[in-house]
């Protein structure tokens, strides 16, 4: 089955710790995205990538980092510089720019 | 300024009625629009996409686009309790491929 997988489903971060959220897709999509969703809020773009080894900052990139070493994978690291990381993190992909985006199941990050 | 506005609701309709969800946007050059449904605690799933002025129907769902008024809507006919969810409107911003999302309208279908 084609789709987008995210792991883990829940993630707990301690103060000062970096954590990495996984996103993998087997849809052969070129573009991948990371969004953050806070309760009662819309989705806000963190980072996006059009091709391997290239990515761009979104609206709220501070405190986050990404890599795109493979077409299928776009991991997101939440660094200790992100002071309010508690949120629902969603990964998405699309064939090309501007086309329909499809979402993974999400990772809920909580701070201990 | 990127703006996609939706009434946050909640919008309550009785089972079997038509639910009407509305979205306005401020970017005059927006060409494509997407409606996503998001159940509580889950990720968004695509319901409809629309690119041209007018109506687009898919089963019980109809998307309506009026570019002159910068308005897009989603109608759900014969609403079912399983339609109870938050509906997100989105459009790529200013020719880019970054989708800008509204905050969503929460729909509650009452049996």
Short mmCIF file of C-alpha atoms in Angstrom, two decimals:
data_model
loop_
_atom_site.label_atom_id
_atom_site.label_comp_id
_atom_site.label_asym_id
_atom_site.label_seq_id
_atom_site.Cartn_x
_atom_site.Cartn_y
_atom_site.Cartn_z
CA UNK A 1 0.00 0.00 0.00
CA UNK A 2 1.24 3.44 -0.88
CA UNK A 3 1.22 6.07 1.78
CA UNK A 4 3.00 8.23 4.28
CA UNK A 5 4.16 6.90 7.62
CA UNK A 6 5.20 8.89 10.65
CA UNK A 7 6.82 7.63 13.80
CA UNK A 8 6.52 7.60 16.66
CA UNK A 9 2.84 8.29 17.27
CA UNK A 10 3.67 9.93 20.60
CA UNK A 11 6.99 11.45 21.62
CA UNK A 12 8.09 12.86 24.93
CA UNK A 13 10.85 15.42 25.16
CA UNK A 14 12.84 16.36 28.21
CA UNK A 15 14.11 19.86 28.80
CA UNK A 16 17.15 20.65 26.63
CA UNK A 17 16.78 17.51 24.53
CA UNK A 18 16.74 17.26 20.74
CA UNK A 19 14.23 14.81 19.30
CA UNK A 20 13.72 13.56 15.75
CA UNK A 21 10.41 12.79 14.10
CA UNK A 22 10.40 10.35 11.22
CA UNK A 23 8.47 10.74 7.95
CA UNK A 24 8.64 8.21 5.13
CA UNK A 25 6.61 8.05 1.90
CA UNK A 26 6.42 5.44 -0.86
CA UNK A 27 4.25 7.50 -3.19
CA UNK A 28 7.23 8.58 -5.32
CA UNK A 29 6.37 12.18 -4.48
CA UNK A 30 8.99 14.84 -5.08
CA UNK A 31 7.83 17.37 -2.50
CA UNK A 32 7.57 16.87 1.25
CA UNK A 33 6.42 19.19 4.01
CA UNK A 34 6.33 19.50 7.78
CA UNK A 35 3.49 21.29 9.56
CA UNK A 36 2.75 22.06 13.15
CA UNK A 37 -0.81 22.18 14.52
CA UNK A 38 -1.73 23.66 17.87
CA UNK A 39 -5.16 23.16 19.47
CA UNK A 40 -7.85 25.16 17.67
CA UNK A 41 -5.33 26.41 15.13
CA UNK A 42 -4.70 25.83 11.48
CA UNK A 43 -1.59 24.17 10.13
CA UNK A 44 1.60 26.19 10.04
CA UNK A 45 4.44 25.29 7.70
CA UNK A 46 7.80 24.52 9.32
CA UNK A 47 9.96 23.32 6.40
CA UNK A 48 9.46 21.99 2.91
CA UNK A 49 11.57 20.21 0.32
CA UNK A 50 11.17 19.98 -3.43
CA UNK A 51 14.05 17.64 -4.21
CA UNK A 52 16.69 15.59 -2.49
CA UNK A 53 19.35 17.61 -0.68
CA UNK A 54 17.31 20.79 -0.89
CA UNK A 55 14.86 22.28 1.59
CA UNK A 56 13.41 25.67 2.47
CA UNK A 57 12.20 27.32 5.65
CA UNK A 58 8.51 27.82 6.15
CA UNK A 59 6.78 30.31 8.39
CA UNK A 60 7.95 28.91 11.74
CA UNK A 61 11.34 27.25 11.13
CA UNK A 62 13.11 28.58 14.22
CA UNK A 63 14.06 25.78 16.61
CA UNK A 64 13.65 23.07 13.96
CA UNK A 65 15.95 21.39 11.44
CA UNK A 66 15.42 18.92 8.59
CA UNK A 67 17.34 16.83 6.10
CA UNK A 68 16.40 15.31 2.76
CA UNK A 69 19.03 12.71 1.91
CA UNK A 70 16.57 10.38 0.22
CA UNK A 71 13.46 11.06 -1.82
CA UNK A 72 11.39 8.87 0.51
CA UNK A 73 12.47 10.38 3.80
CA UNK A 74 12.18 13.83 5.40
CA UNK A 75 12.99 13.70 9.14
CA UNK A 76 12.33 16.68 11.40
CA UNK A 77 14.48 17.46 14.43
CA UNK A 78 12.97 19.55 17.19
CA UNK A 79 15.94 21.19 18.88
CA UNK A 80 16.31 22.50 22.40
CA UNK A 81 16.01 25.99 20.93
CA UNK A 82 12.30 25.38 20.33
CA UNK A 83 10.88 26.55 23.65
CA UNK A 84 7.28 25.57 23.06
CA UNK A 85 7.41 22.30 21.15
CA UNK A 86 4.18 20.71 22.42
CA UNK A 87 2.02 20.26 19.31
CA UNK A 88 0.73 17.82 16.71
CA UNK A 89 3.30 17.45 13.91
CA UNK A 90 2.13 16.52 10.45
CA UNK A 91 4.19 15.42 7.48
CA UNK A 92 2.77 15.74 3.97
CA UNK A 93 3.88 15.06 0.41
CA UNK A 94 2.84 16.01 -3.10
CA UNK A 95 3.85 15.11 -6.63
CA UNK A 96 5.09 18.58 -7.43
CA UNK A 97 4.76 22.12 -6.25
CA UNK A 98 1.24 23.39 -5.80
CA UNK A 99 -0.38 20.02 -6.22
CA UNK A 100 -2.54 18.17 -3.76
CA UNK A 101 -0.82 17.37 -0.50
CA UNK A 102 -1.44 14.12 1.34
CA UNK A 103 -0.80 13.78 5.04
CA UNK A 104 0.72 11.17 7.28
CA UNK A 105 -0.98 10.15 10.56
CA UNK A 106 0.98 12.66 12.65
CA UNK A 107 3.20 12.64 15.73
CA UNK A 108 2.08 14.20 18.99
CA UNK A 109 5.00 15.75 20.87
CA UNK A 110 4.74 16.37 24.58
CA UNK A 111 7.21 17.94 26.96
CA UNK A 112 8.04 16.23 30.26
CA UNK B 1 -0.58 39.11 4.30
CA UNK B 2 -1.60 35.51 3.97
CA UNK B 3 -5.19 35.12 5.07
CA UNK B 4 -7.59 32.25 4.73
CA UNK B 5 -10.60 32.85 6.91
CA UNK B 6 -13.12 30.33 8.14
CA UNK B 7 -15.86 30.56 10.73
CA UNK B 8 -14.57 28.43 13.59
CA UNK B 9 -18.05 27.23 14.50
CA UNK B 10 -19.14 24.93 15.87
CA UNK B 11 -21.70 24.53 13.14
CA UNK B 12 -24.49 22.21 14.21
CA UNK B 13 -26.89 20.67 11.70
CA UNK B 14 -29.48 17.90 12.09
CA UNK B 15 -28.87 14.57 10.40
CA UNK B 16 -30.07 14.63 6.80
CA UNK B 17 -29.71 18.41 6.43
CA UNK B 18 -27.30 20.33 4.20
CA UNK B 19 -24.17 21.63 5.91
CA UNK B 20 -22.62 24.74 4.37
CA UNK B 21 -19.00 25.56 5.15
CA UNK B 22 -17.45 28.79 3.95
CA UNK B 23 -13.96 30.11 3.34
CA UNK B 24 -12.66 33.48 2.17
CA UNK B 25 -9.13 34.24 1.05
CA UNK B 26 -7.17 37.41 0.46
CA UNK B 27 -4.78 36.37 -2.33
CA UNK B 28 -6.39 37.41 -5.63
CA UNK B 29 -4.11 35.17 -7.68
CA UNK B 30 -4.99 31.93 -5.88
CA UNK B 31 -5.85 29.31 -8.47
CA UNK B 32 -6.46 26.11 -6.56
CA UNK B 33 -8.39 25.33 -3.42
CA UNK B 34 -8.55 22.30 -1.21
CA UNK B 35 -10.98 21.10 1.43
CA UNK B 36 -9.66 18.71 4.06
CA UNK B 37 -11.60 16.87 6.74
CA UNK B 38 -9.92 16.30 10.09
CA UNK B 39 -11.39 14.06 12.75
CA UNK B 40 -10.41 14.78 16.33
CA UNK B 41 -6.89 13.56 17.01
CA UNK B 42 -6.32 12.50 13.41
CA UNK B 43 -4.54 13.97 10.40
CA UNK B 44 -6.31 15.90 7.61
CA UNK B 45 -7.67 13.94 4.66
CA UNK B 46 -8.50 15.49 1.30
CA UNK B 47 -12.21 15.84 0.52
CA UNK B 48 -12.29 18.03 -2.56
CA UNK B 49 -10.09 20.16 -4.76
CA UNK B 50 -11.41 22.88 -7.06
CA UNK B 51 -9.61 25.02 -9.62
CA UNK B 52 -12.30 26.70 -11.74
CA UNK B 53 -15.17 29.01 -10.95
CA UNK B 54 -18.45 27.24 -10.39
CA UNK B 55 -19.47 24.00 -8.74
CA UNK B 56 -17.74 20.66 -8.48
CA UNK B 57 -19.69 17.69 -7.16
CA UNK B 58 -18.40 14.44 -5.71
CA UNK B 59 -21.04 12.26 -4.10
CA UNK B 60 -22.63 14.15 -1.23
CA UNK B 61 -20.00 16.90 -1.41
CA UNK B 62 -20.12 20.01 -3.60
CA UNK B 63 -17.36 22.61 -3.71
CA UNK B 64 -18.26 26.07 -4.99
CA UNK B 65 -15.67 28.63 -6.09
CA UNK B 66 -16.19 32.32 -6.83
CA UNK B 67 -12.84 33.91 -7.62
CA UNK B 68 -14.30 37.38 -8.12
CA UNK B 69 -15.61 37.33 -4.56
CA UNK B 70 -12.60 35.36 -3.27
CA UNK B 71 -14.92 32.83 -1.73
CA UNK B 72 -15.00 29.06 -1.70
CA UNK B 73 -17.55 26.86 0.00
CA UNK B 74 -18.23 23.20 0.71
CA UNK B 75 -21.75 21.83 0.83
CA UNK B 76 -22.46 18.46 2.42
CA UNK B 77 -25.84 17.05 1.47
CA UNK B 78 -27.69 14.49 3.59
CA UNK B 79 -25.32 15.13 6.49
CA UNK B 80 -24.45 12.11 8.60
CA UNK B 81 -23.09 11.92 12.16
CA UNK B 82 -19.89 10.51 10.60
CA UNK B 83 -19.42 13.89 8.90
CA UNK B 84 -18.82 15.46 12.31
CA UNK B 85 -15.27 16.78 12.07
CA UNK B 86 -13.26 19.94 11.50
CA UNK B 87 -13.08 21.06 7.88
CA UNK B 88 -9.98 22.93 6.71
CA UNK B 89 -9.80 25.16 3.66
CA UNK B 90 -6.40 25.66 2.00
CA UNK B 91 -4.88 27.43 -1.00
CA UNK B 92 -1.31 27.86 -2.28
CA UNK B 93 -0.09 31.34 -1.49
CA UNK B 94 0.96 33.88 -4.14
CA UNK B 95 1.96 31.38 -6.81
CA UNK B 96 4.05 29.32 -4.43
CA UNK B 97 3.38 25.76 -3.43
CA UNK B 98 3.10 26.56 0.24
CA UNK B 99 -0.45 25.81 1.26
CA UNK B 100 -1.99 28.35 3.61
CA UNK B 101 -4.67 26.80 5.80
CA UNK B 102 -7.64 28.34 7.51
CA UNK B 103 -8.15 27.49 11.16
CA UNK B 104 -11.03 25.20 10.27
CA UNK B 105 -14.76 24.98 10.93
CA UNK B 106 -15.97 22.37 13.39
CA UNK B 107 -19.09 20.63 12.14
CA UNK B 108 -21.40 18.67 14.41
CA UNK B 109 -24.17 16.57 12.85
CA UNK B 110 -26.88 15.85 15.40
CA UNK B 111 -28.68 12.47 15.05
#
